[in-house]
Amino acid sequence: MEEIAKKKVLSCIQPSGMLTLGNYIGALKNWLNMQEEFDCTYAVADLHAITVRQEPAKLRQQIYSTAALLLALGIDPEKSNIFIQSHVPAHSQLSWILSCYTQFGELSRMTQFKEKSAKHTDNVNAGLFSYPVLMASDILLYKPDLVPVGADQKQHLEIARDIATRFNHTYGDVFTIPDAYIPKVGARVMSLQDPTKKMSKSDENINAWVAILDSKDDIIRKFKRAVTDSEARVCIGENKAGINNLIGIYSAVTGKTAEQITAEFEGRGYGDFKLAVGEAVAEELRPIRERYETFIADKKQLEDIYRMGDEKAAYIANKTLSKVMKKVGFVL
Ligand code: TYM
């Protein structure tokens, strides 16, 4: 019987510091869930990380640590391809070409650029500005059908689709137009200290975010301190950003609906609820934490895995790049 080709999935993550519960619920959980059904390619996006200043030794460590974390999560290199973005030069090469097909105006409208340039006023570099073009290249080289990301990356996905559509319109069917795959629950996990802001590892208040590798005690302590409201009823509501966020997190890790969660905590205080969320999150992350120690301790194995991934990725990426180069009129 003829085998039906699996749909393709591509996504990347920056190796910038500790990965958070936001990364996990918004993206990584889906990366794992998709690996049985889809042909998945996942990369550590180190080129993206240097749009803000990084300490070289620390960055190197974080790249290893991010690769180890993907393995600890359960991404199986026999099923999914894991590689390091900078090891596949086609990403930078395609990025230059596509930057000539992307308008200054469209890049100026990117929310993340506006936010990051306001935050790092002393280093508003060209890389920060053209970041979405590199991200479009990461995606388009592999012709994926789906790109699992959190809600904050939706705008970047849209510009990738626009660039691809424009290129195809001029040169014929070169790129697949990918769809974003954003989770229904937990697409935007918010800060535990200011639930109107996205949970982010760059938040200076360490109580605002939970790292995937935090200890059980730290996780529970952070949830106990989470900012809520004075109504004391566990239900979704306006002006209840803190509780809405905790319900979203609890729902994402337990699979319970918001209604079931409200029923479960009817007549009980926020203290009980926060403890339950902390315990559920700590339990969900426990196996990842344990497996991580094994993967990070074996650098040789890590290197073998990403080298194999780099090679497979380069093979696919170079095919797309050659096609693009031919289309624009370069001599091969
Ligand atoms: P990055 O490294 O900031 O985050 C990795 C993934 O985690 C998601 N995420 C969240 N989801 C929900 N709530 C949060 N608080 C939260 N914080 C982060 C992000 O949406 C993302 O899916 N530019 C990308 C990396 C990238 C990429 C790509 C992604 C580079 N090339 C190609 C997809 C395809 C980024 O900075 O994600």
Tab-separated table of C-alpha atoms and ligand atoms in Angstrom:
chain	number	residue	atom	x	y	z
A	1	MET	CA	0.000	0.000	0.000
A	2	GLU	CA	1.238	3.443	-0.861
A	3	GLU	CA	2.339	5.378	2.178
A	4	ILE	CA	0.705	8.780	2.629
A	5	ALA	CA	3.325	11.471	3.290
A	6	LYS	CA	3.036	13.003	6.727
A	7	LYS	CA	2.373	16.729	6.978
A	8	LYS	CA	5.409	18.776	7.892
A	9	VAL	CA	5.969	20.796	11.062
A	10	LEU	CA	8.730	23.308	11.781
A	11	SER	CA	9.452	25.424	14.807
A	12	CYS	CA	12.391	27.043	16.611
A	13	ILE	CA	13.207	28.372	20.050
A	14	GLN	CA	15.784	30.929	21.135
A	15	PRO	CA	18.478	29.716	23.531
A	16	SER	CA	18.233	32.891	25.559
A	17	GLY	CA	18.372	31.937	29.221
A	18	MET	CA	16.095	29.603	31.102
A	19	LEU	CA	13.105	28.314	29.204
A	20	THR	CA	9.831	29.129	30.920
A	21	LEU	CA	6.458	27.607	31.621
A	22	GLY	CA	5.224	29.997	28.884
A	23	ASN	CA	7.535	28.373	26.325
A	24	TYR	CA	6.347	24.969	27.521
A	25	ILE	CA	2.594	25.548	27.458
A	26	GLY	CA	2.590	27.902	24.447
A	27	ALA	CA	4.845	25.883	22.182
A	28	LEU	CA	6.944	22.973	23.447
A	29	LYS	CA	4.043	20.838	24.657
A	30	ASN	CA	2.702	20.921	21.103
A	31	TRP	CA	6.129	20.153	19.657
A	32	LEU	CA	6.048	16.932	21.623
A	33	ASN	CA	2.413	16.085	20.892
A	34	MET	CA	2.929	16.570	17.170
A	35	GLN	CA	5.895	14.279	16.715
A	36	GLU	CA	3.918	11.042	16.236
A	37	GLU	CA	1.556	12.366	13.616
A	38	PHE	CA	3.809	14.791	11.716
A	39	ASP	CA	7.229	14.994	10.141
A	40	CYS	CA	8.784	17.471	12.593
A	41	THR	CA	11.866	19.681	12.420
A	42	TYR	CA	12.887	21.705	15.468
A	43	ALA	CA	15.796	24.119	15.801
A	44	VAL	CA	17.658	26.031	18.465
A	45	ALA	CA	17.539	29.553	17.004
A	46	ASP	CA	20.955	30.836	18.078
A	47	LEU	CA	21.192	33.404	15.243
A	48	HIS	CA	18.087	35.092	16.628
A	49	ALA	CA	19.543	35.229	20.132
A	50	ILE	CA	22.310	37.704	19.233
A	51	THR	CA	19.872	40.469	18.306
A	52	VAL	CA	20.330	41.348	21.994
A	53	ARG	CA	23.778	41.246	23.620
A	54	GLN	CA	24.821	37.838	24.905
A	55	GLU	CA	27.813	36.785	26.946
A	56	PRO	CA	29.624	34.268	24.660
A	57	ALA	CA	30.368	31.595	27.280
A	58	LYS	CA	26.842	31.834	28.618
A	59	LEU	CA	25.298	31.664	25.158
A	60	ARG	CA	27.304	28.527	24.363
A	61	GLN	CA	26.041	26.925	27.571
A	62	GLN	CA	22.458	27.952	26.793
A	63	ILE	CA	22.589	26.398	23.341
A	64	TYR	CA	23.606	23.050	24.853
A	65	SER	CA	21.069	23.463	27.592
A	66	THR	CA	18.220	24.191	25.157
A	67	ALA	CA	19.109	21.158	23.023
A	68	ALA	CA	19.231	18.978	26.165
A	69	LEU	CA	15.891	20.336	27.270
A	70	LEU	CA	14.234	19.424	23.982
A	71	LEU	CA	15.466	15.858	24.425
A	72	ALA	CA	14.359	15.830	28.065
A	73	LEU	CA	10.946	16.969	26.954
A	74	GLY	CA	10.671	13.754	24.972
A	75	ILE	CA	11.500	14.971	21.473
A	76	ASP	CA	12.959	11.818	19.971
A	77	PRO	CA	15.737	12.409	17.408
A	78	GLU	CA	14.736	9.157	15.680
A	79	LYS	CA	11.323	10.658	14.953
A	80	SER	CA	11.931	14.424	14.806
A	81	ASN	CA	14.905	16.357	13.527
A	82	ILE	CA	16.684	18.579	16.078
A	83	PHE	CA	19.375	20.944	14.836
A	84	ILE	CA	21.170	24.222	15.473
A	85	GLN	CA	20.171	27.123	13.243
A	86	SER	CA	23.645	28.658	12.747
A	87	HIS	CA	25.014	25.286	11.581
A	88	VAL	CA	22.854	25.490	8.464
A	89	PRO	CA	24.126	28.529	6.502
A	90	ALA	CA	21.119	28.416	4.165
A	91	HIS	CA	19.117	30.248	6.877
A	92	SER	CA	21.331	33.334	6.637
A	93	GLN	CA	21.586	33.049	2.868
A	94	LEU	CA	17.853	32.883	2.282
A	95	SER	CA	17.352	35.638	4.816
A	96	TRP	CA	19.392	38.066	2.699
A	97	ILE	CA	17.449	37.189	-0.431
A	98	LEU	CA	14.079	37.506	1.279
A	99	SER	CA	15.042	40.798	2.891
A	100	CYS	CA	15.083	42.198	-0.638
A	101	TYR	CA	11.450	41.087	-0.942
A	102	THR	CA	10.316	42.580	2.375
A	103	GLN	CA	9.334	46.192	2.832
A	104	PHE	CA	10.705	48.554	5.454
A	105	GLY	CA	7.122	49.549	6.269
A	106	GLU	CA	5.967	46.025	7.070
A	107	LEU	CA	8.947	45.375	9.364
A	108	SER	CA	8.359	48.708	11.118
A	109	ARG	CA	4.902	47.523	12.131
A	110	MET	CA	6.141	44.486	14.074
A	111	THR	CA	5.054	44.743	17.716
A	112	GLN	CA	8.040	42.775	18.978
A	113	PHE	CA	10.454	45.156	17.243
A	114	LYS	CA	8.720	48.136	18.796
A	115	GLU	CA	8.829	46.529	22.258
A	116	LYS	CA	12.422	45.320	22.066
A	117	SER	CA	13.773	48.548	20.593
A	118	ALA	CA	12.069	50.494	23.386
A	119	LYS	CA	13.645	48.165	25.949
A	120	HIS	CA	17.192	48.114	24.516
A	121	THR	CA	17.501	51.749	23.419
A	122	ASP	CA	21.305	51.546	23.283
A	123	ASN	CA	21.265	48.658	20.802
A	124	VAL	CA	18.522	49.001	18.205
A	125	ASN	CA	20.505	47.030	15.628
A	126	ALA	CA	19.595	46.075	12.064
A	127	GLY	CA	19.312	42.417	13.112
A	128	LEU	CA	16.555	43.268	15.563
A	129	PHE	CA	14.715	45.001	12.754
A	130	SER	CA	15.126	42.261	10.132
A	131	TYR	CA	14.559	39.429	12.642
A	132	PRO	CA	11.176	38.445	11.093
A	133	VAL	CA	12.880	37.881	7.725
A	134	LEU	CA	15.302	35.412	9.291
A	135	MET	CA	12.354	33.740	10.989
A	136	ALA	CA	10.525	33.563	7.649
A	137	SER	CA	13.622	31.904	6.166
A	138	ASP	CA	13.788	29.370	9.031
A	139	ILE	CA	10.262	28.392	8.184
A	140	LEU	CA	10.127	28.572	4.394
A	141	LEU	CA	13.288	26.518	3.805
A	142	TYR	CA	11.524	23.420	5.173
A	143	LYS	CA	8.152	23.925	3.465
A	144	PRO	CA	6.158	23.110	6.608
A	145	ASP	CA	2.360	22.918	6.708
A	146	LEU	CA	2.193	23.901	10.376
A	147	VAL	CA	4.294	26.029	12.719
A	148	PRO	CA	3.525	25.478	16.426
A	149	VAL	CA	4.089	28.748	18.330
A	150	GLY	CA	2.598	30.840	21.118
A	151	ALA	CA	0.328	33.803	20.343
A	152	ASP	CA	3.214	36.309	20.553
A	153	GLN	CA	4.679	34.868	17.317
A	154	LYS	CA	1.448	35.133	15.312
A	155	GLN	CA	2.423	38.430	13.696
A	156	HIS	CA	5.802	36.998	12.627
A	157	LEU	CA	4.039	34.018	11.100
A	158	GLU	CA	1.781	36.351	9.169
A	159	ILE	CA	4.684	38.279	7.682
A	160	ALA	CA	6.355	34.959	6.726
A	161	ARG	CA	3.166	34.020	4.890
A	162	ASP	CA	3.063	37.426	3.184
A	163	ILE	CA	6.694	37.176	2.039
A	164	ALA	CA	6.129	33.648	0.717
A	165	THR	CA	2.931	34.605	-1.090
A	166	ARG	CA	4.631	37.585	-2.728
A	167	PHE	CA	7.613	35.489	-3.812
A	168	ASN	CA	5.371	32.750	-5.222
A	169	HIS	CA	3.326	35.338	-7.048
A	170	THR	CA	6.431	36.558	-8.862
A	171	TYR	CA	8.289	33.272	-9.403
A	172	GLY	CA	5.704	30.466	-9.293
A	173	ASP	CA	5.144	27.849	-6.658
A	174	VAL	CA	8.359	27.886	-4.630
A	175	PHE	CA	7.221	28.059	-0.991
A	176	THR	CA	4.485	26.298	0.934
A	177	ILE	CA	2.297	28.840	2.758
A	178	PRO	CA	2.380	27.631	6.379
A	179	ASP	CA	-0.316	27.907	9.035
A	180	ALA	CA	0.382	28.902	12.610
A	181	TYR	CA	-0.579	26.210	15.129
A	182	ILE	CA	-1.466	28.059	18.318
A	183	PRO	CA	-2.858	26.208	21.362
A	184	LYS	CA	-6.479	26.919	22.343
A	185	VAL	CA	-5.513	27.151	26.009
A	186	GLY	CA	-2.252	28.755	27.172
A	187	ALA	CA	-1.305	30.553	23.946
A	188	ARG	CA	-0.206	33.509	26.059
A	189	VAL	CA	0.908	32.585	29.556
A	190	MET	CA	1.088	35.770	31.609
A	191	SER	CA	3.480	36.982	34.316
A	192	LEU	CA	2.590	35.735	37.802
A	193	GLN	CA	3.396	39.184	39.223
A	194	ASP	CA	1.787	41.383	36.564
A	195	PRO	CA	-0.794	39.299	34.704
A	196	THR	CA	-1.284	41.995	32.078
A	197	LYS	CA	2.224	41.221	30.770
A	198	LYS	CA	3.483	38.088	28.975
A	199	MET	CA	5.493	35.656	31.124
A	200	SER	CA	9.066	36.183	29.986
A	201	LYS	CA	12.491	34.955	31.050
A	202	SER	CA	13.815	38.488	30.673
A	203	ASP	CA	11.583	39.700	33.527
A	204	GLU	CA	13.831	40.910	36.342
A	205	ASN	CA	11.366	39.772	38.990
A	206	ILE	CA	12.092	36.042	39.283
A	207	ASN	CA	8.732	35.478	40.964
A	208	ALA	CA	7.046	36.571	37.735
A	209	TRP	CA	8.032	33.481	35.783
A	210	VAL	CA	8.496	29.768	36.291
A	211	ALA	CA	11.440	28.043	34.631
A	212	ILE	CA	10.884	24.543	33.274
A	213	LEU	CA	13.863	23.487	35.401
A	214	ASP	CA	12.736	25.199	38.648
A	215	SER	CA	12.573	22.940	41.718
A	216	LYS	CA	9.189	21.827	43.045
A	217	ASP	CA	9.558	24.138	46.062
A	218	ASP	CA	10.351	27.154	43.891
A	219	ILE	CA	7.413	26.454	41.608
A	220	ILE	CA	4.971	26.164	44.494
A	221	ARG	CA	6.373	29.277	46.180
A	222	LYS	CA	6.003	31.317	42.973
A	223	PHE	CA	2.394	30.224	42.500
A	224	LYS	CA	1.564	30.943	46.155
A	225	ARG	CA	2.799	34.515	45.584
A	226	ALA	CA	0.946	34.961	42.298
A	227	VAL	CA	-0.990	38.214	42.064
A	228	THR	CA	-4.786	37.719	42.024
A	229	ASP	CA	-7.801	39.898	42.915
A	230	SER	CA	-10.028	40.416	45.932
A	231	GLU	CA	-13.132	38.618	44.697
A	232	ALA	CA	-11.964	35.203	45.945
A	233	ARG	CA	-13.933	33.119	43.427
A	234	VAL	CA	-12.095	30.828	41.017
A	235	CYS	CA	-13.783	31.701	37.722
A	236	ILE	CA	-12.974	33.450	34.464
A	237	GLY	CA	-13.963	37.118	34.584
A	238	GLU	CA	-13.208	40.678	33.631
A	239	ASN	CA	-10.666	42.399	35.864
A	240	LYS	CA	-9.469	38.960	36.966
A	241	ALA	CA	-6.324	38.742	34.816
A	242	GLY	CA	-4.364	36.886	37.508
A	243	ILE	CA	-7.020	34.216	38.097
A	244	ASN	CA	-7.764	33.927	34.363
A	245	ASN	CA	-4.064	33.207	33.832
A	246	LEU	CA	-3.923	30.610	36.621
A	247	ILE	CA	-7.050	28.911	35.269
A	248	GLY	CA	-5.415	28.806	31.814
A	249	ILE	CA	-2.245	27.250	33.230
A	250	TYR	CA	-4.141	24.711	35.341
A	251	SER	CA	-6.332	23.847	32.371
A	252	ALA	CA	-3.307	23.385	30.066
A	253	VAL	CA	-1.569	20.978	32.440
A	254	THR	CA	-4.578	19.014	33.712
A	255	GLY	CA	-6.793	19.035	30.605
A	256	LYS	CA	-9.745	20.256	32.741
A	257	THR	CA	-12.055	22.936	31.331
A	258	ALA	CA	-12.541	26.330	33.012
A	259	GLU	CA	-16.048	25.219	34.124
A	260	GLN	CA	-14.694	22.049	35.711
A	261	ILE	CA	-12.029	24.087	37.487
A	262	THR	CA	-14.610	26.547	38.852
A	263	ALA	CA	-16.709	23.624	40.108
A	264	GLU	CA	-13.656	21.963	41.690
A	265	PHE	CA	-12.787	25.089	43.719
A	266	GLU	CA	-16.312	26.301	44.516
A	267	GLY	CA	-16.405	27.575	48.104
A	268	ARG	CA	-12.631	27.293	48.496
A	269	GLY	CA	-10.198	30.214	48.718
A	270	TYR	CA	-7.485	31.321	46.316
A	271	GLY	CA	-4.850	29.811	48.641
A	272	ASP	CA	-6.093	26.281	47.889
A	273	PHE	CA	-6.301	27.001	44.175
A	274	LYS	CA	-2.807	28.494	43.900
A	275	LEU	CA	-1.341	25.525	45.739
A	276	ALA	CA	-3.156	23.114	43.423
A	277	VAL	CA	-1.850	24.935	40.327
A	278	GLY	CA	1.707	24.939	41.728
A	279	GLU	CA	1.544	21.219	42.502
A	280	ALA	CA	0.090	20.323	39.110
A	281	VAL	CA	2.761	22.334	37.278
A	282	ALA	CA	5.589	20.902	39.395
A	283	GLU	CA	4.321	17.374	38.738
A	284	GLU	CA	4.000	17.999	34.987
A	285	LEU	CA	7.568	19.343	34.781
A	286	ARG	CA	9.167	16.796	37.144
A	287	PRO	CA	10.046	14.125	34.542
A	288	ILE	CA	11.549	16.772	32.225
A	289	ARG	CA	13.713	18.077	35.053
A	290	GLU	CA	14.917	14.587	35.893
A	291	ARG	CA	15.714	13.585	32.314
A	292	TYR	CA	17.443	16.920	31.648
A	293	GLU	CA	20.222	16.052	34.107
A	294	THR	CA	21.092	12.944	32.094
A	295	PHE	CA	21.120	14.701	28.721
A	296	ILE	CA	23.142	17.744	29.813
A	297	ALA	CA	25.754	15.501	31.443
A	298	ASP	CA	26.545	13.757	28.140
A	299	LYS	CA	27.897	16.407	25.744
A	300	LYS	CA	29.166	13.805	23.280
A	301	GLN	CA	25.683	12.360	22.857
A	302	LEU	CA	24.210	15.848	22.499
A	303	GLU	CA	26.730	16.729	19.798
A	304	ASP	CA	26.087	13.498	17.928
A	305	ILE	CA	22.375	14.242	17.936
A	306	TYR	CA	22.568	17.817	16.689
A	307	ARG	CA	25.268	16.999	14.102
A	308	MET	CA	22.984	14.349	12.614
A	309	GLY	CA	20.151	16.901	12.713
A	310	ASP	CA	22.287	19.636	11.125
A	311	GLU	CA	23.087	17.361	8.216
A	312	LYS	CA	19.494	16.341	7.558
A	313	ALA	CA	18.325	19.943	7.856
A	314	ALA	CA	21.044	21.240	5.523
A	315	TYR	CA	20.070	18.721	2.857
A	316	ILE	CA	16.452	19.957	2.782
A	317	ALA	CA	17.338	23.633	3.250
A	318	ASN	CA	19.920	23.641	0.444
A	319	LYS	CA	17.420	22.158	-1.996
A	320	THR	CA	14.982	25.012	-1.326
A	321	LEU	CA	17.757	27.596	-1.387
A	322	SER	CA	19.023	26.385	-4.797
A	323	LYS	CA	15.523	26.619	-6.194
A	324	VAL	CA	15.159	30.185	-4.903
A	325	MET	CA	18.577	31.181	-6.273
A	326	LYS	CA	17.694	29.810	-9.687
A	327	LYS	CA	14.350	31.627	-9.665
A	328	VAL	CA	15.834	35.030	-8.869
A	329	GLY	CA	18.389	34.613	-11.648
A	330	PHE	CA	21.621	33.651	-9.917
A	331	VAL	CA	24.072	31.364	-11.720
A	332	LEU	CA	24.480	28.050	-9.875
B	1	TYM	P1	10.933	32.342	21.733
B	1	TYM	O1	12.260	31.682	21.791
B	1	TYM	O2	10.758	33.665	22.403
B	1	TYM	O3	9.837	31.394	22.321
B	1	TYM	C1	9.709	30.037	21.903
B	1	TYM	C2	8.244	29.657	21.827
B	1	TYM	O4	7.606	29.863	23.087
B	1	TYM	C3	6.435	30.653	22.918
B	1	TYM	N1	6.249	31.498	24.112
B	1	TYM	C4	5.097	31.593	24.791
B	1	TYM	N2	3.898	31.008	24.609
B	1	TYM	C5	2.924	31.319	25.495
B	1	TYM	N3	3.092	32.176	26.553
B	1	TYM	C6	4.283	32.781	26.770
B	1	TYM	N4	4.440	33.587	27.801
B	1	TYM	C7	5.353	32.495	25.872
B	1	TYM	N5	6.651	32.903	25.782
B	1	TYM	C8	7.174	32.284	24.695
B	1	TYM	C9	6.720	31.490	21.677
B	1	TYM	O5	5.529	31.936	21.070
B	1	TYM	C10	7.494	30.529	20.815
B	1	TYM	O6	6.616	29.708	20.066
B	1	TYM	N6	11.121	34.102	17.071
B	1	TYM	C11	10.837	32.944	17.886
B	1	TYM	C12	11.769	31.780	17.609
B	1	TYM	C13	11.841	31.400	16.171
B	1	TYM	C14	10.850	30.678	15.448
B	1	TYM	C15	11.380	30.519	14.124
B	1	TYM	C16	9.596	30.143	15.796
B	1	TYM	C17	12.885	31.650	15.319
B	1	TYM	N7	12.598	31.114	14.083
B	1	TYM	C18	10.663	29.826	13.138
B	1	TYM	C19	8.894	29.446	14.793
B	1	TYM	C20	9.417	29.309	13.500
B	1	TYM	C21	11.016	33.326	19.344
B	1	TYM	O7	11.694	34.268	19.668
B	1	TYM	O8	10.445	32.452	20.217
